Coordinates of C-alpha atoms and ligand atoms in Angstrom, one line a residue:
M1 CA -26.8 -11.5 -16.3
E2 CA -24.7 -12.9 -13.6
R3 CA -26.0 -15.6 -11.3
Y4 CA -27.0 -14.7 -7.8
A5 CA -24.0 -16.3 -6.1
E6 CA -21.5 -14.6 -8.4
L7 CA -23.3 -11.2 -8.0
Q8 CA -23.2 -11.6 -4.2
A9 CA -19.6 -12.5 -4.1
G10 CA -18.4 -9.6 -6.2
F11 CA -20.8 -6.9 -4.9
L12 CA -19.7 -3.9 -2.9
W13 CA -21.7 -0.7 -2.5
E14 CA -18.5 1.2 -2.9
R15 CA -18.1 -0.3 -6.3
A16 CA -21.8 0.4 -7.2
R17 CA -21.0 4.0 -6.3
T18 CA -18.3 4.2 -9.0
E19 CA -20.8 3.4 -11.7
L20 CA -22.3 6.8 -11.1
A21 CA -20.8 10.0 -12.5
G22 CA -20.8 12.3 -9.5
L23 CA -21.2 16.0 -10.0
P24 CA -18.5 17.6 -12.2
H25 CA -15.4 19.0 -10.4
G26 CA -15.9 16.7 -7.4
R27 CA -18.9 18.7 -6.2
G28 CA -20.6 15.6 -4.7
L29 CA -23.5 13.4 -5.7
N30 CA -26.9 14.6 -6.8
I31 CA -29.8 12.4 -7.9
A32 CA -31.0 14.7 -10.6
Y33 CA -27.6 15.0 -12.2
E34 CA -27.4 11.2 -12.4
A35 CA -30.9 10.9 -13.7
V36 CA -30.8 13.5 -16.5
D37 CA -27.8 15.8 -17.0
R38 CA -25.3 13.0 -17.0
H39 CA -27.0 11.4 -20.0
C40 CA -26.9 14.7 -21.9
H41 CA -23.2 15.2 -21.2
E42 CA -22.5 11.7 -22.4
G43 CA -24.3 12.2 -25.7
R44 CA -27.7 10.5 -24.9
G45 CA -29.7 13.7 -24.6
A46 CA -31.9 13.0 -27.6
Q47 CA -33.0 9.7 -26.3
V48 CA -36.6 9.3 -25.0
A49 CA -36.6 9.3 -21.2
I50 CA -40.3 9.5 -20.5
R51 CA -43.1 8.6 -22.9
W52 CA -46.1 10.2 -21.3
H53 CA -49.7 9.0 -21.9
P54 CA -52.1 11.7 -21.0
K55 CA -55.6 10.6 -19.9
R56 CA -57.1 11.2 -23.3
D57 CA -54.7 12.5 -26.0
D58 CA -51.9 10.8 -27.8
P59 CA -48.6 10.1 -26.0
I60 CA -45.9 12.7 -25.8
D61 CA -42.2 12.0 -25.7
L62 CA -39.8 13.8 -23.4
S63 CA -36.1 13.3 -24.1
F64 CA -33.3 13.5 -21.5
D65 CA -32.6 16.9 -23.0
D66 CA -36.2 18.0 -22.4
L67 CA -36.0 16.8 -18.8
A68 CA -32.7 18.5 -18.3
R69 CA -33.9 21.8 -19.7
G70 CA -37.3 21.7 -18.0
S71 CA -35.9 20.7 -14.6
S72 CA -33.3 23.5 -14.9
R73 CA -36.0 26.0 -15.6
F74 CA -37.9 24.8 -12.5
A75 CA -34.7 25.1 -10.4
N76 CA -34.1 28.6 -11.7
A77 CA -37.7 29.5 -11.1
L78 CA -37.4 28.4 -7.5
A79 CA -34.2 30.4 -7.1
E80 CA -36.0 33.4 -8.6
L81 CA -38.5 33.1 -5.8
G82 CA -35.8 32.9 -3.2
H83 CA -35.7 29.1 -2.6
V84 CA -32.1 28.1 -2.6
G85 CA -31.3 25.0 -0.6
G86 CA -33.0 22.8 1.9
H87 CA -36.4 24.1 0.9
G88 CA -39.3 21.6 0.9
V89 CA -41.2 21.3 -2.4
A90 CA -44.3 19.2 -2.7
T91 CA -46.5 18.2 -5.6
L92 CA -50.2 17.6 -5.4
A93 CA -50.9 16.7 -9.0
G94 CA -51.6 13.8 -11.3
R95 CA -48.9 12.0 -13.2
T96 CA -48.2 14.9 -15.6
P97 CA -44.8 16.0 -16.9
E98 CA -44.7 19.0 -14.5
L99 CA -44.6 16.6 -11.6
Y100 CA -41.5 15.0 -13.0
L101 CA -39.9 18.3 -13.8
A102 CA -40.6 19.6 -10.3
A103 CA -39.1 16.5 -8.7
L104 CA -35.9 16.8 -10.7
G105 CA -35.7 20.6 -10.5
T106 CA -36.1 20.5 -6.8
L107 CA -33.3 18.0 -6.4
K108 CA -31.1 20.1 -8.7
S109 CA -31.8 23.2 -6.6
G110 CA -30.8 21.4 -3.3
G111 CA -34.4 21.2 -2.1
V112 CA -36.3 18.3 -0.6
F113 CA -39.0 16.7 -2.8
T114 CA -42.3 15.4 -1.4
P115 CA -44.9 13.9 -3.8
L116 CA -48.4 13.7 -2.5
F117 CA -51.2 11.6 -3.9
A118 CA -53.5 13.9 -6.0
A119 CA -56.5 12.1 -4.5
F120 CA -55.8 13.2 -1.0
G121 CA -58.4 15.4 0.6
P122 CA -57.8 18.7 2.4
D123 CA -56.9 17.3 5.8
P124 CA -54.2 14.8 4.7
V125 CA -52.8 17.5 2.4
A126 CA -52.7 20.1 5.1
M127 CA -51.2 17.7 7.6
R128 CA -48.4 16.7 5.3
L129 CA -47.6 20.2 4.1
D130 CA -47.4 21.3 7.7
L131 CA -45.3 18.3 9.0
G132 CA -43.0 18.6 6.0
R133 CA -42.6 22.4 6.4
I134 CA -43.3 22.6 2.7
A135 CA -42.3 26.0 1.2
V136 CA -43.5 25.5 -2.3
L137 CA -46.5 23.6 -3.5
V138 CA -46.9 22.6 -7.2
T139 CA -50.5 21.8 -7.9
T140 CA -53.5 22.7 -10.1
A141 CA -55.9 25.6 -9.6
N142 CA -58.6 23.1 -8.8
H143 CA -56.7 21.2 -6.1
Y144 CA -55.6 24.5 -4.6
R145 CA -59.1 25.9 -4.5
R146 CA -60.6 22.7 -3.1
K147 CA -58.0 21.5 -0.7
V148 CA -55.5 24.1 0.3
L149 CA -57.1 27.6 0.1
S150 CA -59.2 27.4 3.2
K151 CA -56.3 26.1 5.3
R152 CA -53.7 28.5 3.9
S153 CA -53.6 30.6 7.0
E154 CA -52.7 27.5 9.0
L155 CA -49.7 26.8 6.8
P156 CA -47.1 29.4 7.7
F157 CA -44.2 27.6 6.0
L158 CA -46.0 27.5 2.6
R159 CA -44.5 30.5 0.8
H160 CA -45.4 29.9 -2.8
V161 CA -48.0 27.9 -4.8
L162 CA -47.2 27.2 -8.4
L163 CA -50.2 26.3 -10.6
I164 CA -49.5 23.8 -13.4
D165 CA -52.6 24.7 -15.3
G166 CA -52.5 28.5 -14.7
G167 CA -55.4 30.5 -13.4
A168 CA -53.5 32.2 -10.5
G169 CA -55.5 35.4 -11.2
E170 CA -58.5 33.9 -9.6
F171 CA -56.8 33.8 -6.2
D172 CA -55.6 37.4 -6.2
D173 CA -52.6 36.5 -4.0
P174 CA -49.0 37.4 -4.9
T175 CA -47.8 34.0 -3.5
V176 CA -50.0 32.0 -5.9
L177 CA -48.3 32.0 -9.4
D178 CA -48.7 30.3 -12.7
L179 CA -46.0 27.8 -13.3
E180 CA -45.7 28.0 -17.0
P181 CA -44.7 31.7 -17.3
A182 CA -42.4 31.3 -14.4
M183 CA -40.6 28.5 -16.1
A184 CA -40.7 30.2 -19.5
A185 CA -39.0 33.3 -18.0
A186 CA -36.3 31.1 -16.4
A187 CA -33.0 30.0 -18.0
D188 CA -32.9 26.4 -19.2
R189 CA -29.4 25.8 -17.8
F190 CA -28.7 25.4 -14.1
E191 CA -25.5 24.6 -12.4
I192 CA -26.2 22.2 -9.6
G193 CA -24.5 23.4 -6.5
P194 CA -22.3 21.2 -4.4
T195 CA -24.4 18.4 -3.0
D196 CA -23.2 16.2 -0.2
P197 CA -24.3 12.6 -0.6
E198 CA -25.8 13.0 2.9
D199 CA -27.9 16.0 2.0
R200 CA -31.6 15.5 2.2
A201 CA -33.3 14.8 -1.1
L202 CA -36.7 13.1 -0.6
L203 CA -39.3 13.1 2.0
H204 CA -42.0 10.5 1.7
F205 CA -45.0 10.2 4.0
T206 CA -46.1 6.8 5.0
S207 CA -49.0 6.3 7.2
G208 CA -48.7 4.3 10.4
T209 CA -51.6 2.2 11.3
T210 CA -53.0 4.9 13.4
G211 CA -52.1 8.5 14.2
T212 CA -50.1 10.9 12.2
P213 CA -48.1 9.9 9.1
K214 CA -44.4 9.4 9.4
G215 CA -42.1 11.5 7.2
V216 CA -39.4 9.3 6.0
I217 CA -36.2 11.1 5.0
H218 CA -33.9 10.0 2.2
V219 CA -30.6 11.5 1.0
H220 CA -28.9 11.9 -2.4
E221 CA -26.7 8.8 -1.6
A222 CA -29.9 6.7 -2.1
V223 CA -29.3 7.0 -5.9
V224 CA -26.6 4.4 -5.5
A225 CA -29.2 1.8 -4.5
H226 CA -31.8 3.0 -7.0
A227 CA -29.3 2.6 -9.8
A228 CA -27.9 -0.8 -8.7
T229 CA -31.2 -2.5 -7.8
G230 CA -32.8 -1.4 -11.1
R231 CA -30.0 -3.3 -12.9
I232 CA -29.9 -6.3 -10.7
V233 CA -33.6 -7.0 -10.2
L234 CA -35.4 -5.2 -13.0
D235 CA -32.6 -6.2 -15.4
F236 CA -32.5 -2.7 -17.0
G237 CA -30.7 -2.6 -20.3
P238 CA -30.1 0.5 -22.5
D239 CA -32.8 -0.4 -25.1
D240 CA -35.5 -1.2 -22.6
T241 CA -39.0 0.2 -22.3
F242 CA -40.0 0.1 -18.7
W243 CA -43.4 0.7 -17.0
C244 CA -43.7 1.2 -13.3
T245 CA -47.5 1.7 -12.7
A246 CA -47.1 3.3 -9.2
D247 CA -47.9 6.9 -8.5
P248 CA -44.9 8.9 -7.1
G249 CA -47.1 9.5 -4.0
W250 CA -46.1 6.0 -3.1
V251 CA -42.4 5.4 -2.7
T252 CA -42.4 2.9 -5.6
G253 CA -43.5 5.6 -8.0
T254 CA -40.5 7.7 -7.1
S255 CA -37.7 5.2 -6.6
Y256 CA -38.7 3.1 -9.6
G257 CA -41.1 5.4 -11.4
I258 CA -38.6 8.3 -11.6
V259 CA -35.1 7.7 -10.3
S260 CA -34.0 4.2 -11.1
P261 CA -35.1 4.0 -14.8
L262 CA -33.8 7.5 -15.6
V263 CA -30.4 6.9 -14.0
N264 CA -30.2 3.6 -15.9
G265 CA -31.1 5.5 -19.1
V266 CA -34.2 3.4 -20.0
R267 CA -37.3 4.7 -21.6
S268 CA -40.1 4.9 -19.1
I269 CA -43.9 4.9 -19.6
V270 CA -45.8 7.3 -17.5
D271 CA -49.6 6.9 -17.6
E272 CA -51.7 9.7 -16.3
A273 CA -54.9 7.6 -16.1
E274 CA -55.9 5.3 -13.3
F275 CA -56.2 1.5 -13.6
D276 CA -58.1 0.2 -16.6
A277 CA -57.4 -3.3 -17.7
E278 CA -57.9 -2.8 -21.4
R279 CA -55.9 0.4 -21.4
W280 CA -53.1 -1.3 -19.5
Y281 CA -52.9 -4.2 -21.9
R282 CA -53.0 -1.8 -24.8
I283 CA -50.0 0.2 -23.4
L284 CA -48.1 -3.0 -22.8
Q285 CA -48.7 -4.1 -26.3
D286 CA -48.3 -0.8 -28.3
E287 CA -45.3 0.4 -26.3
R288 CA -43.6 -2.9 -26.6
V289 CA -42.9 -2.8 -22.9
D290 CA -40.0 -5.0 -21.8
V291 CA -40.1 -4.7 -18.0
F292 CA -43.3 -4.2 -16.1
Y293 CA -43.3 -3.3 -12.4
T294 CA -46.6 -3.3 -10.6
A295 CA -48.4 -4.4 -7.5
P296 CA -50.2 -7.7 -6.6
T297 CA -53.5 -5.9 -6.3
A298 CA -53.1 -4.7 -9.9
L299 CA -52.3 -8.2 -11.1
R300 CA -55.5 -9.4 -9.3
M301 CA -57.5 -6.6 -10.9
L302 CA -56.2 -7.7 -14.3
Q303 CA -57.1 -11.3 -13.3
R304 CA -60.6 -10.1 -12.5
A305 CA -60.9 -8.7 -16.0
G306 CA -60.4 -12.2 -17.4
A307 CA -57.9 -14.1 -19.4
D308 CA -60.0 -13.5 -22.6
L309 CA -59.2 -9.8 -22.5
A310 CA -55.5 -10.5 -22.1
A311 CA -55.6 -13.0 -25.0
T312 CA -56.6 -10.3 -27.5
F313 CA -53.3 -8.4 -27.0
D314 CA -49.8 -9.2 -28.1
L315 CA -47.8 -9.1 -25.0
S316 CA -44.7 -10.8 -26.5
S317 CA -42.4 -7.9 -25.9
L318 CA -42.4 -8.5 -22.2
R319 CA -39.2 -10.0 -20.6
L320 CA -40.1 -9.8 -17.0
V321 CA -42.9 -8.7 -14.7
A322 CA -42.2 -7.8 -11.1
S323 CA -44.4 -6.8 -8.2
V324 CA -44.2 -5.1 -4.8
G325 CA -46.3 -3.8 -2.0
E326 CA -48.0 -6.9 -0.7
P327 CA -47.3 -10.6 -0.8
L328 CA -47.7 -12.1 -4.2
D329 CA -49.8 -15.2 -3.5
P330 CA -48.9 -18.3 -5.6
E331 CA -52.3 -18.2 -7.3
S332 CA -51.9 -14.7 -8.6
L333 CA -48.3 -15.5 -9.6
A334 CA -49.3 -18.5 -11.6
W335 CA -52.0 -16.5 -13.3
A336 CA -49.6 -13.7 -14.2
Q337 CA -47.0 -16.1 -15.4
D338 CA -49.5 -17.8 -17.6
V339 CA -50.9 -14.6 -19.1
F340 CA -47.6 -12.8 -19.6
D341 CA -45.6 -15.9 -20.3
V342 CA -42.5 -14.5 -18.6
P343 CA -41.0 -14.9 -15.1
V344 CA -43.0 -12.9 -12.5
L345 CA -40.7 -11.7 -9.7
D346 CA -41.9 -10.7 -6.3
T347 CA -39.8 -8.0 -4.6
W348 CA -39.9 -6.8 -1.0
W349 CA -39.0 -3.4 0.4
Q350 CA -40.4 -0.4 2.3
T351 CA -40.5 3.4 2.2
E352 CA -37.8 3.2 4.9
T353 CA -35.5 1.0 2.8
G354 CA -35.8 3.3 -0.2
G355 CA -35.1 0.5 -2.7
I356 CA -35.6 -3.2 -3.3
M357 CA -34.0 -5.3 -0.5
I358 CA -35.3 -8.8 -1.1
A359 CA -36.2 -10.2 -4.5
N360 CA -36.5 -13.0 -6.9
Y361 CA -34.2 -12.8 -9.9
L362 CA -34.4 -13.5 -13.6
T363 CA -31.4 -15.8 -13.4
E364 CA -32.8 -17.9 -10.5
P365 CA -35.7 -20.2 -10.0
V366 CA -38.7 -18.5 -8.5
R367 CA -40.3 -20.1 -5.5
P368 CA -44.0 -19.2 -5.7
G369 CA -45.1 -17.3 -2.5
S370 CA -41.5 -16.4 -1.5
M371 CA -40.2 -12.9 -1.7
G372 CA -36.9 -14.3 -2.8
R373 CA -33.4 -13.6 -1.4
P374 CA -31.6 -10.4 -0.2
L375 CA -30.0 -8.2 -2.8
P376 CA -26.2 -8.4 -3.0
G377 CA -24.9 -5.9 -0.4
I378 CA -27.9 -6.5 1.9
T379 CA -27.8 -8.7 4.9
A380 CA -31.2 -9.9 6.2
G381 CA -31.6 -11.3 9.7
L382 CA -34.5 -12.7 11.7
L383 CA -34.8 -11.4 15.2
K384 CA -36.4 -13.4 18.0
L385 CA -39.4 -11.8 19.6
D386 CA -40.9 -12.3 23.0
A387 CA -44.6 -12.7 23.6
D388 CA -45.1 -9.0 23.6
G389 CA -43.4 -8.5 20.3
A390 CA -40.2 -7.0 21.8
V391 CA -36.8 -8.1 20.5
E392 CA -35.1 -10.6 22.7
L393 CA -31.6 -9.7 23.8
D394 CA -28.8 -12.0 24.8
E395 CA -26.7 -11.5 28.0
R396 CA -24.5 -8.9 26.1
G397 CA -27.6 -7.0 25.2
E398 CA -27.4 -7.9 21.6
P399 CA -30.6 -9.0 19.7
I400 CA -30.9 -12.8 19.4
E401 CA -31.0 -14.0 15.8
I402 CA -33.0 -16.9 14.7
E403 CA -30.7 -19.5 13.0
A404 CA -33.2 -22.2 12.2
A405 CA -35.0 -22.4 8.9
G406 CA -38.8 -22.2 9.3
D407 CA -39.0 -20.3 12.6
I408 CA -40.8 -17.0 12.6
G409 CA -39.2 -13.7 13.7
E410 CA -39.0 -10.1 12.8
L411 CA -37.3 -9.4 9.5
A412 CA -34.3 -7.1 10.1
L413 CA -31.7 -5.6 7.8
E414 CA -28.1 -4.8 8.7
S415 CA -28.0 -1.0 8.6
G416 CA -25.8 0.9 6.3
W417 CA -27.1 0.5 2.7
P418 CA -27.2 3.7 0.7
S419 CA -31.0 4.1 0.5
M420 CA -31.6 3.5 4.1
F421 CA -33.8 6.2 5.5
R422 CA -31.9 8.8 7.6
G423 CA -34.7 9.7 10.0
Y424 CA -38.4 10.1 10.7
L425 CA -39.0 13.8 10.4
D426 CA -39.1 15.3 13.9
Q427 CA -39.4 11.9 15.5
E428 CA -35.8 11.0 16.4
D429 CA -37.0 8.7 19.2
R430 CA -39.1 6.7 16.8
Y431 CA -36.2 6.4 14.4
Q432 CA -33.9 5.2 17.2
R433 CA -36.5 2.7 18.3
S434 CA -36.6 1.1 14.8
F435 CA -33.0 -0.1 15.3
A436 CA -31.8 -2.9 17.6
G437 CA -28.1 -3.1 17.7
R438 CA -26.8 -3.2 14.1
W439 CA -30.2 -4.2 12.8
Y440 CA -33.0 -2.1 11.3
R441 CA -36.3 -3.6 12.4
T442 CA -38.8 -3.7 9.5
G443 CA -41.9 -4.5 11.6
D444 CA -42.6 -7.4 9.2
L445 CA -42.6 -11.0 10.4
A446 CA -41.0 -13.6 8.1
R447 CA -39.1 -16.9 8.0
F448 CA -36.5 -18.3 5.7
D449 CA -36.1 -21.8 4.3
E450 CA -33.0 -24.1 4.0
D451 CA -32.0 -22.4 0.7
G452 CA -32.1 -18.9 2.1
Y453 CA -35.4 -17.9 0.4
W454 CA -37.5 -15.5 2.5
W455 CA -41.2 -15.9 3.2
F456 CA -43.4 -13.1 4.3
V457 CA -45.7 -13.9 7.3
G458 CA -47.4 -10.6 8.1
R459 CA -47.1 -7.2 9.5
N460 CA -46.3 -7.5 13.2
D461 CA -49.5 -5.5 13.9
D462 CA -51.7 -7.8 11.7
L463 CA -50.8 -11.0 13.4
I464 CA -53.6 -13.0 14.9
K465 CA -53.4 -15.0 18.1
S466 CA -56.0 -17.8 18.1
A467 CA -56.2 -20.8 20.4
G468 CA -52.5 -20.6 21.2
H469 CA -51.5 -20.3 17.5
L470 CA -49.9 -17.3 15.9
I471 CA -51.4 -16.8 12.5
G472 CA -50.4 -14.5 9.7
P473 CA -53.4 -13.3 7.7
F474 CA -51.5 -13.9 4.4
E475 CA -51.3 -17.6 4.8
V476 CA -55.0 -17.8 5.3
E477 CA -55.7 -15.4 2.4
S478 CA -53.3 -17.3 0.2
A479 CA -55.1 -20.6 0.9
L480 CA -58.5 -19.0 0.0
T481 CA -57.3 -17.5 -3.2
E482 CA -56.2 -20.9 -4.3
H483 CA -59.9 -21.8 -4.7
P484 CA -61.1 -20.9 -8.2
A485 CA -64.1 -18.9 -6.8
V486 CA -61.8 -16.4 -5.0
V487 CA -60.0 -13.4 -6.4
E488 CA -59.0 -11.8 -3.2
A489 CA -59.4 -12.3 0.5
G490 CA -58.7 -10.2 3.6
V491 CA -58.4 -11.9 6.9
I492 CA -58.6 -10.6 10.5
G493 CA -58.8 -11.9 14.0
K494 CA -62.1 -11.2 15.8
P495 CA -61.7 -11.0 19.6
D496 CA -63.1 -14.1 21.3
P497 CA -63.3 -14.6 25.0
T498 CA -62.4 -18.3 24.8
I499 CA -59.7 -18.7 22.2
G500 CA -58.4 -15.1 21.9
A501 CA -59.4 -14.5 18.4
V502 CA -61.6 -16.1 15.8
I503 CA -60.4 -16.1 12.2
K504 CA -62.7 -14.2 9.9
A505 CA -62.3 -13.8 6.1
F506 CA -63.7 -11.2 3.7
V507 CA -63.8 -12.7 0.3
V508 CA -64.2 -11.2 -3.2
L509 CA -65.5 -13.8 -5.7
T510 CA -64.8 -14.1 -9.4
G511 CA -67.7 -13.3 -11.7
D512 CA -68.5 -16.9 -12.2
Y513 CA -69.6 -17.6 -8.7
E514 CA -72.6 -16.7 -6.6
P515 CA -72.3 -15.9 -2.9
T516 CA -74.2 -18.7 -1.4
D517 CA -74.1 -20.5 1.9
E518 CA -73.0 -23.6 0.1
L519 CA -70.0 -21.8 -1.4
R520 CA -69.2 -20.5 2.1
R521 CA -69.2 -24.0 3.5
K522 CA -67.0 -25.2 0.6
L523 CA -64.5 -22.4 1.1
I524 CA -64.3 -23.2 4.8
G525 CA -63.8 -26.9 4.0
H526 CA -61.1 -26.0 1.4
A527 CA -59.3 -23.8 3.9
R528 CA -59.5 -26.5 6.6
K529 CA -58.0 -29.0 4.3
R530 CA -55.2 -26.7 3.4
L531 CA -54.5 -25.1 6.8
G532 CA -56.0 -27.3 9.5
P533 CA -59.0 -26.4 11.6
A534 CA -57.1 -24.2 14.0
V535 CA -56.0 -21.8 11.3
A536 CA -58.9 -22.0 8.8
P537 CA -61.4 -19.2 9.0
R538 CA -64.6 -19.8 11.0
E539 CA -66.5 -17.0 9.4
I540 CA -66.6 -15.8 5.8
D541 CA -68.3 -12.7 4.5
F542 CA -68.7 -12.2 0.8
V543 CA -67.8 -8.6 -0.3
T544 CA -67.5 -6.9 -3.7
D545 CA -64.3 -5.1 -2.8
L546 CA -61.8 -5.0 -0.1
P547 CA -60.5 -1.6 1.3
H548 CA -57.0 -0.9 -0.1
T549 CA -54.4 1.7 0.5
R550 CA -53.5 3.8 -2.5
S551 CA -50.5 1.6 -2.9
G552 CA -52.7 -1.5 -3.1
K553 CA -52.3 -3.0 0.4
I554 CA -55.4 -4.6 2.0
M555 CA -56.3 -2.4 5.0
R556 CA -56.9 -5.2 7.5
R557 CA -57.1 -2.8 10.4
L558 CA -60.1 -1.1 8.6
L559 CA -61.8 -4.5 8.0
K560 CA -61.4 -5.1 11.7
A561 CA -62.5 -1.7 12.9
R562 CA -65.6 -1.9 10.7
E563 CA -66.4 -5.5 11.9
L564 CA -66.1 -4.4 15.5
G565 CA -67.7 -1.0 15.1
L566 CA -64.5 0.7 16.3
D567 CA -63.0 4.1 15.3
E568 CA -61.7 3.7 11.7
G569 CA -58.5 5.8 12.5
D570 CA -56.5 7.6 9.8
L571 CA -58.1 6.9 6.4
S572 CA -56.1 9.3 4.3
T573 CA -54.4 6.6 2.3
L574 CA -57.6 4.7 1.7
E575 CA -58.2 4.1 -2.1
A576 CA -61.6 4.9 -3.5
P577 CA -63.4 1.7 -4.5
I578 CA -61.9 0.2 -7.6
A579 CA -65.2 -0.3 -9.4
G580 CA -65.4 3.2 -11.0
Q581 CA -61.6 3.2 -11.4
S582 CA -61.6 6.9 -11.1
S583 CA -59.9 8.8 -8.3
G584 CA -62.6 11.3 -8.5
E585 CA -60.2 13.9 -10.0
E586 CA -60.8 15.8 -13.1
T587 CA -58.3 16.1 -15.8
V588 CA -56.0 19.1 -15.7
G589 CA -57.2 21.4 -18.4
R590 CA -54.4 22.1 -20.8
S591 CA -53.9 23.1 -24.3
R592 CA -51.4 21.4 -26.5
Ligands
6R9_1 C1 -42.5 -0.5 -1.4 C2 -43.5 -0.5 -0.3 C3 -43.9 -1.6 3.1 C4 -44.6 -2.8 3.6 C5 -43.7 -3.9 4.0 C6 -44.6 -5.1 3.9 C7 -45.4 -4.8 2.6 C8 -44.0 -4.8 0.5 C9 -44.0 -6.9 0.0 C10 -44.7 -6.7 1.2 C11 -45.1 -9.0 1.3 C12 -43.8 -8.2 -0.6 N1 -44.7 -5.4 1.5 N2 -43.6 -5.6 -0.4 N3 -45.2 -7.8 1.8 N4 -44.4 -9.2 0.1 N5 -43.2 -8.4 -1.7 O1 -44.5 -1.2 -0.4 O2 -43.3 0.4 0.7 O3 -45.6 1.3 1.3 O4 -43.7 1.5 2.9 O5 -44.8 -0.7 2.5 O6 -45.4 -3.4 2.5 O7 -45.4 -5.2 5.0 O8 -43.3 -3.7 5.3 P1 -44.4 0.7 1.8

């Protein structure tokens, strides 16, 4: 692998583009062609592309040929129903092969693919189907009956529902069809139509802190970034087995759970089941996983399950572990490095960026707590903000960039990379507002150090103003998790008439500690020593779990709303408590 400096010097997006095949006869660029058909044309069709672990039964292999044929059948089935270009197709399903075939088949057919979390309830589903003007929904009979049926009349755009597990007869509705016979009747070859790199391909919903979710639009050109970042950061090689634990309902599970590994020809693990520490270690061991991409919250859940459990498995196949979604605190990083005995690389990106933008690299020293350095081809900047959080402009009206290491500003990226989002659906104003001059504003606060490593400070909205200090919850949480009693902490500012806000922490303890007043005092003492009295929490509550989004982010605004007895806002992305580890969904009944 090339070192960072060399990579940066030699990197051009135009050149990364030439590593892709492009559609035959100069018909453009299509994600699904790069992900599957290309491998078949180049003689790799028999290789395993996805090794699927159903919830209960033995794993099943899908080769690139299988994916090519299955996705073609899906595209033909769509065409048969009259969906030929620009149509929105959503999945509301667990991580089963049909989800992956639907994703790839939709892209082949010129449609726009939207994955929804299977655990969403009726309201969030209806809202997204409506906002996304979804024409075809791929789901199970059970989801349809429980979540969509009663709202069907409010969804005029929804023309067809395809049931993965059959049972359409129950609904006595010509627009509700069984997927399997529709696919079986369709041809397994499909010629992908001309695809402009700027054609829409993916629509991901990401919830704002309040109000309606934003629909983030990506185009086929994004595959250039999916491909390159997989090689540069995740170090994909042809013989690798890769496991991205994210559900496609979160952008990570699409960019790195579908597109990037397939385009790079690596074998991917897809696990239908939800988190289970023992199961995860077993998969890592038995599948000889080389590269593991997960979230800090999952690493902390593994940590909670104890090092003893980890020690009973042979994890020696691993070459690197990477994480995304939240800051990877130095304590969790050290734990993971110890247990997996490989470099653990934090990576930073967003739904809007489509792919990894800032990362640590296998070839470079890791700075614990830092998200690393910008990818080659990516220019990161730090914009100066005024007291109201607005970008400060110079006399020419250009945003002022922070030049000094250590100062805090808003993380911005110079626009123009291939996987940059091309819009918020129906919210052009909001899209325009997320740019300042040539910069895309991420809404995250950060700083950089003398060596160009970037450090996450917090979401702009989560920042706490207390006694004249600006405090990012992450630095307080990170100090708390350093204490051996603490697995996870969530920190908020509680409004206070005198000092603006009092820092309050919600703390999850490891199994070895009891929630006592004495421990509370000790933790406050520990935090004061680490952070100073102005930044240390004044109050600590012991809790058994913190509220997380389905992508594993601590929902600080919910902690705050509950603390203050305020409206809890949009909770559609709230993850069910980890304890039972079930999303409350039953397995899709299927015979095999
Ligand atoms: C891929 C994804 C984006 C937000 C982002 C930031 C937070 C992601 C992070 C991180 C600290 C990291 N975030 N990675 N914060 N360190 N390595 O997560 O997309 O769901 O849109 O969230 O997640 O706040 O702005 P998305």
